[in-house]
PDB file of C-alpha atoms in Angstrom:
ATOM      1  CA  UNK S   1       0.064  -9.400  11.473  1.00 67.00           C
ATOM      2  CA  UNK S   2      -2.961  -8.803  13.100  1.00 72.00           C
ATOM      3  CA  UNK S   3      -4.993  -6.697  10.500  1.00 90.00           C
ATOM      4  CA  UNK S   4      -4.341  -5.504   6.745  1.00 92.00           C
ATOM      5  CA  UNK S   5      -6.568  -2.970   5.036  1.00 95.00           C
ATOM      6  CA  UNK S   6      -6.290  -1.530   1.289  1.00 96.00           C
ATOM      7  CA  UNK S   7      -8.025   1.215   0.233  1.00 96.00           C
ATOM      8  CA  UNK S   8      -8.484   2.494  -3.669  1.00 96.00           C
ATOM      9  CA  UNK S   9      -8.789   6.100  -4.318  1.00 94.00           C
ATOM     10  CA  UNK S  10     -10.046   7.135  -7.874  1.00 88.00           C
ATOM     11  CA  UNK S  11     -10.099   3.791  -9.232  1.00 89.00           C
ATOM     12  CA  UNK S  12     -12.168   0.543  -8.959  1.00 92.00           C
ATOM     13  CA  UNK S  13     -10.395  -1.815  -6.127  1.00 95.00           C
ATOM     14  CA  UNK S  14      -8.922  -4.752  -7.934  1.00 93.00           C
ATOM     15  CA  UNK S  15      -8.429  -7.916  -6.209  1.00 96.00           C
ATOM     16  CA  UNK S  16      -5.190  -8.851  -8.603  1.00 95.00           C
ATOM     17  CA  UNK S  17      -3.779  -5.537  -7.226  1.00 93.00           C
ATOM     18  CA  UNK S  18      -4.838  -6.469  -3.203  1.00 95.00           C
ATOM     19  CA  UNK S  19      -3.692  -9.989  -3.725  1.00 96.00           C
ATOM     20  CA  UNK S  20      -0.243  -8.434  -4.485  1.00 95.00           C
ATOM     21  CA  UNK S  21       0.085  -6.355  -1.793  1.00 94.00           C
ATOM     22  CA  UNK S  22      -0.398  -8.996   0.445  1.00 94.00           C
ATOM     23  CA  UNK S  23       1.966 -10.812  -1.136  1.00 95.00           C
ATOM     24  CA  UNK S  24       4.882  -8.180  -0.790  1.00 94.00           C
ATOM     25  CA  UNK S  25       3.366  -8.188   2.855  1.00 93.00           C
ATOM     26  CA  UNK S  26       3.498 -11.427   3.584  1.00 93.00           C
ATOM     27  CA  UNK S  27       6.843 -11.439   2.378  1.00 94.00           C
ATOM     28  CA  UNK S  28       7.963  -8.028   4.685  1.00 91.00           C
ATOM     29  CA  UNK S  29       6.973  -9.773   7.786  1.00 91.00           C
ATOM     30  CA  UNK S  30       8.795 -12.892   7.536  1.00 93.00           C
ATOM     31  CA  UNK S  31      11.985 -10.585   7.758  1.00 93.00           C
ATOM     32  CA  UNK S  32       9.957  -7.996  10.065  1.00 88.00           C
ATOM     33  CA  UNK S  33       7.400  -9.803  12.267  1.00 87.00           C
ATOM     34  CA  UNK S  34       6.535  -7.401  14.620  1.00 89.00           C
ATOM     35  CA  UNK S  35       4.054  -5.786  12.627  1.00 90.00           C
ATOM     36  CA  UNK S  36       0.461  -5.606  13.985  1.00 92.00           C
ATOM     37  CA  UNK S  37      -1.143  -3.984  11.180  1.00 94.00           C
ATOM     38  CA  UNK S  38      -0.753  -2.087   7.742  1.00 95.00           C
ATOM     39  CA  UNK S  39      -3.025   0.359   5.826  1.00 96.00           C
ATOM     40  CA  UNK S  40      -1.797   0.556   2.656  1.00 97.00           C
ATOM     41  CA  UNK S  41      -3.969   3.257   0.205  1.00 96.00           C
ATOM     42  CA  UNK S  42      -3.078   2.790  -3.538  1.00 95.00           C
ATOM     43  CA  UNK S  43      -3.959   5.883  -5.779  1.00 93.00           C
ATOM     44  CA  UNK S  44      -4.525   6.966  -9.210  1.00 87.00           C
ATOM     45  CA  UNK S  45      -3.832  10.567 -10.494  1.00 79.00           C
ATOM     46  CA  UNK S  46      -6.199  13.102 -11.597  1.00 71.00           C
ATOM     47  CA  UNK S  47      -6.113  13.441 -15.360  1.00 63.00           C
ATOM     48  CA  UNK S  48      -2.844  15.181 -16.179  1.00 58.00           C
ATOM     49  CA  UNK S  49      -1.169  15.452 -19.399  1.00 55.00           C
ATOM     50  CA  UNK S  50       1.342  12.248 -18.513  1.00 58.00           C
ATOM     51  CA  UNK S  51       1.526   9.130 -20.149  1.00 61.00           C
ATOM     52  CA  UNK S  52       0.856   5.643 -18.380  1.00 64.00           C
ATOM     53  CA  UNK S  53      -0.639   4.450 -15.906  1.00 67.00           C
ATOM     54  CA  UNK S  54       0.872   6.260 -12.891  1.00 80.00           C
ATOM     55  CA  UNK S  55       0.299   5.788  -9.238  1.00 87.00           C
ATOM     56  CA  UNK S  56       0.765   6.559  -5.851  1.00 91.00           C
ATOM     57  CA  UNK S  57       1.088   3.829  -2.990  1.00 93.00           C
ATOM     58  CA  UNK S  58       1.221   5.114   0.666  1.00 95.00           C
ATOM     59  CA  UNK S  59       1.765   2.380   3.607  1.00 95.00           C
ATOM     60  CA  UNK S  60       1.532   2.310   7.318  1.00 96.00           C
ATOM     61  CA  UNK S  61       2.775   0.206   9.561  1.00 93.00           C
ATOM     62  CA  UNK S  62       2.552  -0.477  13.164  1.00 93.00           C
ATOM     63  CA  UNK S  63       5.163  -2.141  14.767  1.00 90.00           C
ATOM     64  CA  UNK S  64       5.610  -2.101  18.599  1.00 90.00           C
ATOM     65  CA  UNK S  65       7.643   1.240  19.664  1.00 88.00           C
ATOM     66  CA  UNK S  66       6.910   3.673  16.448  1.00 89.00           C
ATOM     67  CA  UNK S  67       4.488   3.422  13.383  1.00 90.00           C
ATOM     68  CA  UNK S  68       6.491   3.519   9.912  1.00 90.00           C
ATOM     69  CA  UNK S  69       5.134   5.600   6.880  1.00 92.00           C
ATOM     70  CA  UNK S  70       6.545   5.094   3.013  1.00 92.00           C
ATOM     71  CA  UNK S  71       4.829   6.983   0.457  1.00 90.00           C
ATOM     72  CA  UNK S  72       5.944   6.096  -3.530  1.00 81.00           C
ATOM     73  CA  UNK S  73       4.600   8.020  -6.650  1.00 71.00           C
TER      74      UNK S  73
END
C-alpha cells in the first residue's frame, strides 16, 4: 500500500492506537493487496450521557476499480 493516513477527531492522536491500525492493515492487505491507500479517521463522541469509552472508526480504501467505505460506532 502506497499511503496510510489516520486522523483523530476530538481526542489527542495516540500512537498505541495508529500503531494498531496499521497492524489490522498490514494484516488486510496480505489477503487484499491491491490496496493503494487507506484513510482511516477514528472518533470520539461528544459528551452524552453513555458509559465508556465509545468510538467511531470510518475507513477508506482504494483499490483499483472502486474505493471501499466501512464506518463502525
Amino acid at each position: 500500500m502506497d499511503a496510510l493516513h489516520v486522523v483523530f477527531r476530538h481526542m489527542d492522536p495516540s500512537p498505541a492506537v495508529e500503531a494498531r491500525v496499521r497492524e489490522h492493515l498490514d494484516r488486510l492487505e496480505r489477503i487484499y493487496g491491491r490496496m493503494t491507500s487507506a484513510q482511516v479517521a477514528i472518533e470520539a463522541p461528544h459528551r452524552h450521557n453513555r458509559q465508556g469509552r465509545l468510538f467511531s472508526v470510518r475507513l477508506h480504501l482504494s483499490t483499483p476499480g472502486r474505493p471501499v467505505f466501512v464506518t463502525h460506532e
